[in-house]
Short mmCIF file of C-alpha atoms in Angstrom, two decimals:
data_model
loop_
_atom_site.label_atom_id
_atom_site.label_comp_id
_atom_site.label_asym_id
_atom_site.label_seq_id
_atom_site.Cartn_x
_atom_site.Cartn_y
_atom_site.Cartn_z
CA MET C 1 86.20 110.08 96.43
CA SER C 2 87.14 111.10 99.96
CA THR C 3 85.38 113.28 102.47
CA VAL C 4 86.79 115.19 105.42
CA VAL C 5 85.93 113.83 108.84
CA SER C 6 87.37 114.13 112.32
CA ARG C 7 88.88 111.03 113.86
CA THR C 8 89.49 110.27 117.49
CA SER C 9 91.01 107.25 119.17
CA ASP C 10 91.78 106.37 122.75
CA SER C 11 95.10 104.94 121.55
CA ARG C 12 96.28 108.35 120.42
CA SER C 13 98.00 109.23 123.65
CA ALA C 14 101.57 110.14 124.48
CA ALA C 15 103.89 107.23 123.72
CA ALA C 16 107.64 107.00 123.49
CA GLY C 17 107.71 110.70 124.36
CA LEU C 18 105.30 111.66 121.59
CA ASP C 19 101.74 112.93 121.64
CA VAL C 20 100.63 111.09 118.52
CA ALA C 21 97.17 112.67 118.52
CA ALA C 22 98.72 116.13 118.48
CA ILE C 23 101.07 115.10 115.68
CA ARG C 24 98.22 113.63 113.63
CA ALA C 25 96.32 116.90 113.96
CA GLN C 26 99.15 118.63 112.09
CA PHE C 27 98.51 116.54 108.95
CA PRO C 28 95.32 117.80 107.26
CA ILE C 29 95.11 114.84 104.87
CA LEU C 30 94.51 112.45 107.77
CA ALA C 31 91.22 114.13 108.67
CA GLN C 32 89.23 112.32 106.02
CA ARG C 33 87.49 109.09 105.14
CA VAL C 34 88.35 106.86 102.21
CA HIS C 35 85.58 104.59 100.91
CA GLY C 36 83.64 105.50 104.04
CA GLN C 37 86.44 104.43 106.38
CA PRO C 38 88.94 106.53 108.36
CA LEU C 39 92.15 106.88 106.38
CA VAL C 40 94.97 104.65 107.64
CA TYR C 41 98.09 105.66 105.74
CA LEU C 42 100.73 102.92 105.71
CA ASP C 43 102.62 103.83 102.54
CA ASN C 44 105.26 106.01 104.14
CA ALA C 45 108.19 104.27 102.47
CA ALA C 46 106.81 105.50 99.14
CA THR C 47 106.17 109.04 100.35
CA THR C 48 105.35 110.72 103.62
CA LEU C 49 102.38 112.98 104.24
CA LYS C 50 102.93 116.71 104.67
CA PRO C 51 102.40 118.66 107.90
CA ARG C 52 100.62 121.99 107.97
CA ALA C 53 103.95 123.74 108.60
CA VAL C 54 105.21 122.64 105.17
CA ILE C 55 101.95 123.41 103.39
CA ASP C 56 101.80 126.89 104.94
CA ARG C 57 105.44 127.59 104.06
CA LEU C 58 104.84 126.70 100.43
CA HIS C 59 101.80 128.96 100.38
CA ARG C 60 103.76 131.84 101.91
CA HIS C 61 106.50 131.51 99.32
CA TYR C 62 104.12 131.53 96.38
CA ALA C 63 101.94 134.26 97.89
CA ALA C 64 104.63 136.66 99.11
CA GLU C 65 108.14 135.94 97.82
CA THR C 66 107.97 134.29 94.39
CA ALA C 67 111.06 135.18 92.39
CA ASN C 68 114.09 133.55 90.86
CA ILE C 69 117.15 133.25 93.05
CA HIS C 70 120.83 134.25 92.97
CA ARG C 71 120.50 136.60 89.99
CA GLY C 72 118.16 139.40 90.96
CA VAL C 73 118.87 142.57 92.92
CA HIS C 74 115.23 143.36 93.61
CA TYR C 75 113.52 142.73 96.94
CA LEU C 76 111.61 139.56 96.05
CA SER C 77 114.67 137.89 94.54
CA GLU C 78 116.75 138.73 97.57
CA GLN C 79 114.05 137.35 99.90
CA ALA C 80 113.74 134.12 97.90
CA THR C 81 117.53 133.70 97.69
CA GLU C 82 117.92 134.16 101.42
CA ALA C 83 115.15 131.65 102.17
CA TYR C 84 116.63 129.11 99.73
CA GLU C 85 120.17 129.37 101.10
CA GLN C 86 118.94 129.22 104.69
CA VAL C 87 117.61 125.76 103.84
CA ARG C 88 121.06 124.69 102.67
CA GLU C 89 122.45 125.62 106.06
CA ARG C 90 119.61 123.85 107.87
CA VAL C 91 120.13 120.67 105.83
CA ARG C 92 123.87 120.90 106.47
CA GLY C 93 123.19 120.81 110.20
CA PHE C 94 120.54 118.11 109.87
CA LEU C 95 122.92 115.76 108.06
CA GLY C 96 126.00 116.79 110.01
CA ALA C 97 127.95 118.04 106.99
CA ALA C 98 131.04 120.13 107.64
CA ALA C 99 130.27 122.90 105.14
CA ARG C 100 127.31 124.31 103.21
CA GLU C 101 129.23 123.70 99.97
CA GLU C 102 128.84 119.97 100.61
CA ILE C 103 125.04 120.18 100.21
CA ILE C 104 123.77 119.96 96.63
CA PHE C 105 120.05 120.25 95.96
CA THR C 106 118.65 117.74 93.47
CA SER C 107 115.24 116.42 92.46
CA GLY C 108 115.53 113.38 94.73
CA THR C 109 117.61 110.36 95.68
CA THR C 110 117.53 108.97 92.14
CA ASP C 111 118.84 112.24 90.75
CA SER C 112 121.54 112.40 93.43
CA ILE C 113 122.80 108.88 92.67
CA ASN C 114 122.82 109.57 88.94
CA LEU C 115 124.74 112.80 89.53
CA VAL C 116 127.51 110.84 91.24
CA ALA C 117 127.43 108.06 88.64
CA GLN C 118 127.59 110.43 85.67
CA GLY C 119 129.99 112.87 87.28
CA TRP C 120 132.41 111.52 89.85
CA ALA C 121 132.28 107.83 88.87
CA THR C 122 132.54 108.41 85.12
CA ALA C 123 135.59 110.59 85.68
CA ASN C 124 137.29 108.20 88.12
CA LEU C 125 136.49 104.65 87.03
CA ALA C 126 138.07 102.78 84.13
CA ARG C 127 137.77 99.36 82.53
CA GLY C 128 138.10 96.62 85.10
CA ASP C 129 137.44 98.84 88.10
CA GLU C 130 134.73 97.51 90.37
CA VAL C 131 131.55 98.89 91.94
CA VAL C 132 130.13 96.79 94.78
CA ILE C 133 126.42 96.97 95.60
CA THR C 134 124.12 94.70 97.62
CA HIS C 135 121.30 92.39 96.64
CA MET C 136 118.79 94.58 98.50
CA GLU C 137 119.19 97.75 96.42
CA HIS C 138 116.43 99.86 94.95
CA HIS C 139 116.55 100.00 91.17
CA SER C 140 117.82 103.57 91.51
CA ASN C 141 121.00 102.18 93.05
CA ILE C 142 121.39 99.43 90.46
CA VAL C 143 120.60 100.86 87.04
CA PRO C 144 122.94 103.90 87.18
CA TRP C 145 125.88 101.59 87.94
CA GLN C 146 124.91 99.21 85.15
CA MET C 147 124.87 102.22 82.82
CA LEU C 148 128.26 103.28 84.19
CA ALA C 149 129.64 99.80 83.51
CA GLU C 150 128.43 100.01 79.91
CA ARG C 151 130.10 103.41 79.46
CA THR C 152 133.40 102.68 81.14
CA GLY C 153 133.92 98.93 81.17
CA ALA C 154 133.75 98.89 84.97
CA VAL C 155 132.49 95.72 86.66
CA LEU C 156 129.42 95.56 88.90
CA ARG C 157 129.61 93.09 91.78
CA VAL C 158 126.72 92.18 94.08
CA ALA C 159 126.98 91.22 97.75
CA PRO C 160 124.39 88.57 98.70
CA ILE C 161 121.79 88.69 101.47
CA SER C 162 120.58 86.00 103.84
CA ASP C 163 117.14 84.43 104.19
CA ARG C 164 116.40 87.08 106.84
CA GLY C 165 117.26 89.86 104.41
CA GLU C 166 120.55 90.79 106.06
CA LEU C 167 123.79 91.55 104.27
CA GLU C 168 126.06 88.48 104.35
CA TRP C 169 128.96 90.33 105.86
CA ASP C 170 131.80 87.88 105.24
CA ARG C 171 130.82 87.50 101.60
CA PHE C 172 130.59 91.27 101.26
CA LEU C 173 134.13 91.60 102.61
CA ASP C 174 135.30 88.95 100.16
CA LEU C 175 134.15 91.17 97.28
CA LEU C 176 136.31 94.08 98.37
CA GLY C 177 139.74 94.26 96.81
CA PRO C 178 142.33 96.41 95.05
CA ARG C 179 140.03 97.07 92.07
CA THR C 180 137.09 98.20 94.22
CA ARG C 181 136.59 101.91 93.55
CA LEU C 182 133.10 102.42 94.96
CA VAL C 183 130.68 100.73 97.32
CA ALA C 184 127.12 101.92 96.70
CA ALA C 185 124.66 100.58 99.26
CA THR C 186 121.28 101.30 100.72
CA HIS C 187 121.26 102.55 104.31
CA VAL C 188 117.77 101.11 104.87
CA CYS C 189 116.21 98.69 102.38
CA ASN C 190 112.86 99.98 101.16
CA SER C 191 111.30 96.55 100.65
CA LEU C 192 112.77 94.63 103.61
CA GLY C 193 113.32 97.36 106.18
CA THR C 194 116.85 96.05 106.84
CA ILE C 195 119.19 98.61 108.40
CA VAL C 196 122.63 98.13 106.92
CA PRO C 197 125.61 98.53 109.32
CA ALA C 198 126.69 101.77 107.67
CA ALA C 199 129.69 102.64 109.86
CA GLU C 200 131.21 99.18 109.46
CA LEU C 201 130.55 99.22 105.73
CA VAL C 202 132.24 102.61 105.29
CA HIS C 203 135.24 101.49 107.33
CA ALA C 204 135.62 98.26 105.33
CA ALA C 205 135.39 100.06 101.99
CA HIS C 206 137.87 102.75 102.99
CA ALA C 207 140.30 100.04 104.12
CA VAL C 208 140.70 98.98 100.48
CA GLY C 209 140.75 102.56 99.18
CA ALA C 210 137.18 102.63 97.89
CA ARG C 211 134.70 105.47 98.16
CA VAL C 212 131.21 104.93 99.59
CA LEU C 213 127.81 106.18 98.49
CA LEU C 214 124.83 105.51 100.76
CA ASP C 215 121.24 105.64 99.54
CA GLY C 216 119.54 107.26 102.52
CA ALA C 217 116.05 107.61 101.05
CA GLN C 218 114.54 105.36 103.73
CA ALA C 219 116.87 106.41 106.53
CA ALA C 220 116.91 110.19 106.70
CA ALA C 221 113.42 110.55 108.23
CA HIS C 222 113.94 107.76 110.75
CA LEU C 223 117.58 107.60 111.91
CA PRO C 224 119.78 110.34 113.39
CA LEU C 225 122.58 111.12 110.92
CA ASP C 226 126.05 112.61 111.11
CA VAL C 227 127.69 112.17 107.73
CA THR C 228 130.96 113.69 108.94
CA ALA C 229 131.28 111.26 111.85
CA LEU C 230 130.17 108.42 109.58
CA ASP C 231 132.93 109.45 107.14
CA VAL C 232 130.73 108.53 104.18
CA ASP C 233 131.82 110.04 100.87
CA PHE C 234 128.37 110.57 99.33
CA TYR C 235 124.93 110.48 100.94
CA CYS C 236 121.64 110.78 99.03
CA CYS C 237 118.09 111.43 100.24
CA SER C 238 114.69 112.65 99.03
CA GLY C 239 112.59 115.52 100.33
CA HIS C 240 109.26 113.82 99.78
CA LYS C 241 110.21 111.01 102.19
CA LEU C 242 111.16 113.67 104.76
CA PHE C 243 107.63 115.17 105.01
CA GLY C 244 108.66 117.68 102.34
CA PRO C 245 107.63 118.38 98.74
CA THR C 246 108.13 115.99 95.85
CA GLY C 247 110.80 116.90 93.34
CA THR C 248 113.37 117.79 95.99
CA GLY C 249 116.41 115.95 97.23
CA VAL C 250 119.91 116.27 98.58
CA LEU C 251 123.32 115.02 97.56
CA TYR C 252 125.90 115.30 100.30
CA GLY C 253 129.47 114.86 99.16
CA LYS C 254 132.83 115.48 100.75
CA ARG C 255 133.98 118.87 99.59
CA GLU C 256 137.19 117.69 97.93
CA LEU C 257 135.26 115.11 95.90
CA LEU C 258 132.61 117.57 94.76
CA GLU C 259 135.24 120.17 93.85
CA ALA C 260 137.06 117.65 91.65
CA MET C 261 133.82 116.31 90.16
CA PRO C 262 133.02 117.61 86.67
CA PRO C 263 129.53 119.11 86.27
CA VAL C 264 127.01 116.87 84.58
CA ARG C 265 124.58 119.59 83.52
CA GLY C 266 125.46 122.89 81.92
CA GLY C 267 123.42 126.09 81.94
CA GLY C 268 122.60 129.10 83.98
CA ASP C 269 123.90 129.73 87.50
CA MET C 270 126.67 127.12 87.31
CA ILE C 271 129.22 129.33 85.53
CA LYS C 272 131.63 132.12 86.28
CA SER C 273 132.04 133.20 82.67
CA VAL C 274 131.02 132.00 79.23
CA THR C 275 132.53 132.76 75.85
CA PHE C 276 132.25 130.79 72.64
CA ALA C 277 135.81 129.68 73.21
CA ARG C 278 135.63 128.63 76.86
CA THR C 279 133.44 128.36 79.96
CA THR C 280 134.68 128.53 83.52
CA TYR C 281 132.52 126.99 86.21
CA ALA C 282 131.20 128.50 89.41
CA ASP C 283 132.33 127.40 92.83
CA LEU C 284 130.39 124.86 94.89
CA PRO C 285 127.52 124.36 95.31
CA ASN C 286 126.44 126.32 92.21
CA LYS C 287 128.69 124.31 89.90
CA LEU C 288 126.43 121.28 90.35
CA GLU C 289 123.06 123.09 90.35
CA ALA C 290 122.47 124.20 86.78
CA GLY C 291 119.33 126.14 85.89
CA THR C 292 116.43 127.36 87.96
CA PRO C 293 115.92 124.90 90.82
CA HIS C 294 112.71 123.83 92.54
CA ILE C 295 112.86 126.95 94.71
CA ALA C 296 109.52 126.52 96.47
CA GLY C 297 110.18 122.82 96.98
CA VAL C 298 113.54 123.43 98.63
CA ILE C 299 112.00 126.07 100.90
CA GLY C 300 109.28 123.57 101.78
CA LEU C 301 111.99 120.98 102.47
CA GLY C 302 113.52 123.40 104.93
CA ALA C 303 110.21 123.66 106.76
CA ALA C 304 109.99 119.86 106.83
CA VAL C 305 113.47 119.48 108.32
CA GLU C 306 112.64 122.13 110.90
CA TRP C 307 109.47 120.19 111.78
CA ILE C 308 111.43 116.93 112.17
CA GLU C 309 113.94 118.64 114.42
CA ARG C 310 111.15 119.97 116.63
CA VAL C 311 109.66 116.51 117.04
CA GLY C 312 113.07 114.85 117.38
CA LEU C 313 114.46 111.96 115.35
CA GLU C 314 115.27 109.92 118.43
CA ALA C 315 111.66 110.18 119.64
CA ILE C 316 110.40 109.35 116.16
CA GLY C 317 112.69 106.33 116.02
CA ARG C 318 111.55 104.98 119.40
CA HIS C 319 107.90 105.37 118.44
CA GLU C 320 108.37 103.64 115.09
CA GLU C 321 110.37 100.82 116.65
CA ARG C 322 107.54 100.16 119.09
CA LEU C 323 105.03 100.13 116.23
CA LEU C 324 107.21 97.75 114.25
CA ASP C 325 107.34 95.34 117.20
CA THR C 326 103.57 95.53 117.62
CA ALA C 327 102.86 95.04 113.93
CA THR C 328 105.39 92.22 113.56
CA ALA C 329 103.81 90.31 116.44
CA ALA C 330 100.29 90.93 115.11
CA LEU C 331 101.02 89.79 111.56
CA SER C 332 103.11 86.83 112.70
CA ALA C 333 100.06 85.56 114.57
CA ILE C 334 97.89 85.46 111.42
CA ASP C 335 97.75 82.07 109.72
CA GLY C 336 98.95 82.28 106.13
CA VAL C 337 100.93 85.50 106.50
CA ARG C 338 104.59 85.29 105.51
CA LEU C 339 106.87 88.14 106.49
CA ILE C 340 109.54 88.92 103.89
CA GLY C 341 112.54 90.42 105.66
CA THR C 342 113.12 89.56 109.31
CA ALA C 343 116.46 91.22 109.97
CA ALA C 344 117.51 91.80 113.56
CA HIS C 345 117.88 95.53 112.87
CA LYS C 346 114.98 96.97 110.91
CA SER C 347 113.22 100.17 110.13
CA ALA C 348 109.42 100.28 110.47
CA ILE C 349 108.70 98.45 107.21
CA LEU C 350 106.79 95.17 106.91
CA SER C 351 106.62 93.33 103.60
CA PHE C 352 104.38 90.30 103.56
CA THR C 353 102.32 87.88 101.54
CA VAL C 354 98.95 86.38 102.50
CA GLY C 355 98.71 82.77 101.39
CA ASP C 356 97.98 82.47 97.70
CA ILE C 357 96.23 85.85 97.53
CA HIS C 358 97.96 88.14 95.07
CA PRO C 359 99.41 91.18 96.85
CA HIS C 360 97.53 93.50 94.50
CA ASP C 361 94.27 91.92 95.67
CA VAL C 362 95.36 92.37 99.29
CA GLY C 363 96.08 96.03 98.58
CA THR C 364 92.77 96.57 96.80
CA ILE C 365 90.74 95.04 99.62
CA ALA C 366 92.76 96.98 102.19
CA ASP C 367 92.00 100.18 100.30
CA GLN C 368 88.27 99.46 100.56
CA GLU C 369 88.84 99.28 104.33
CA GLY C 370 90.57 102.68 104.24
CA VAL C 371 94.07 101.23 104.62
CA ALA C 372 96.69 102.53 102.17
CA LEU C 373 99.34 99.86 101.47
CA ARG C 374 101.93 99.56 98.75
CA THR C 375 101.91 96.42 96.62
CA GLY C 376 104.26 95.21 93.91
CA HIS C 377 108.00 94.69 93.66
CA HIS C 378 108.77 98.09 95.23
CA CYS C 379 111.46 98.80 92.62
CA THR C 380 113.47 95.90 94.07
CA GLN C 381 112.86 93.08 91.62
CA PRO C 382 116.12 91.29 92.56
CA VAL C 383 114.87 91.17 96.17
CA MET C 384 111.60 89.59 95.04
CA ASP C 385 113.56 87.05 92.98
CA ARG C 386 115.75 86.27 96.00
CA PHE C 387 112.68 85.38 98.09
CA GLY C 388 110.81 83.62 95.29
CA VAL C 389 107.82 85.95 95.15
CA PRO C 390 106.61 88.20 92.32
CA ALA C 391 105.49 90.92 94.73
CA THR C 392 104.56 91.69 98.32
CA ALA C 393 102.20 93.91 100.22
CA ARG C 394 104.11 96.48 102.25
CA ALA C 395 103.05 98.41 105.33
CA SER C 396 105.44 101.19 106.31
CA PHE C 397 104.93 103.28 109.42
CA SER C 398 105.67 106.86 110.38
CA VAL C 399 105.37 109.16 113.36
CA TYR C 400 101.61 109.75 112.88
CA ASN C 401 100.73 106.04 112.97
CA ASP C 402 99.75 104.14 116.10
CA GLU C 403 98.36 100.84 117.36
CA SER C 404 94.90 101.52 115.98
CA ASP C 405 96.46 101.61 112.50
CA VAL C 406 98.06 98.22 113.16
CA ALA C 407 94.64 96.90 114.22
CA ALA C 408 93.11 98.28 111.01
CA LEU C 409 95.81 96.51 108.99
CA VAL C 410 95.05 93.21 110.74
CA ARG C 411 91.33 93.63 110.02
CA ALA C 412 92.05 94.38 106.36
CA ILE C 413 94.14 91.20 106.04
CA GLY C 414 91.35 89.23 107.69
CA ARG C 415 88.86 90.70 105.25
CA ALA C 416 91.05 89.64 102.32
CA GLN C 417 91.28 86.11 103.70
CA GLU C 418 87.50 85.97 104.09
CA MET C 419 86.92 87.06 100.50
CA PHE C 420 89.39 84.53 99.09
CA ALA C 421 88.60 81.67 101.46
#
């Protein structure tokens, strides 16, 4: 049970160009207590909270413009269609895509990766062809390629990571060769926070004729992106990690690849004509968006991207980097805390263990202190195996967090140590 309460803090002042107190005020969910304590939300890698601008936009859609899109000639349908397609253009600019046809709306990063695996990769890979991934991938960027290998006879190869959680670059390069058809890698590791050198990775893969898919679920809300300049072939991200609604996502793909890619799902809105003898498919992007989409969710995603652009990704990044430095120093000073993932270039994610205390117990005690952490393997079981732990506690920061949240995390860890002393 939670109750609404106002929260003030002297630390909520302008920092790194941001007025964090003013930003916090835009997130209604933060104005509450959990178990009698002010809510400290440090589970942003799992999902971000939603600003009032997104909540209000969803309400306006459902209250004033609910209709199906693309097919109606009445006023509400035209309004909804215009709002939906305006988001495609906004996302195109946000990601730096060259054309609106390169933006495909999906249900999330997982759906986007599977769309490429079942569509482009199934059509272009044969027995003995190779897909290279890294040891730090989310299950969503492992399992679809294992399934592809079972269907096609392709071979999955895994680039190792160091004790710091960084890609072992020379060994990654050794895996690339004439049979490499695709490199599928995380842009930012969700359990380690490691930022992968995306530009160098794309260049290396293209040098051997391979295509590149980047899982940007943890990157899109934290790092400025220009997929055209990056020259990446496919880029995937989720709306709910971008301060937007759940059930929304984006697949960016180079236009020539998407045009050649067979549709994975058939149904309404992805056709030009249908007879019992033959179906001809619609042009991009409709060809890859069968059925009624999550219209309200996409419109809410547009409001979220607009909100991010107003705040500024560079300012967000500077603020989060400062918080990461503060939190890393604070947790490193606690006896018994082991940080898992100490890469030189990291996003604002800290995975850790506390002595022999099970991470789930750490998370439960932290929750009683009002601190929301994520515990478990974070859908990266191979990462946990690599570091010899069954699970970690994970604190992940966003633009509405500040030093007082770091202090609350430290107190929660201390409380767990006291209880299990």
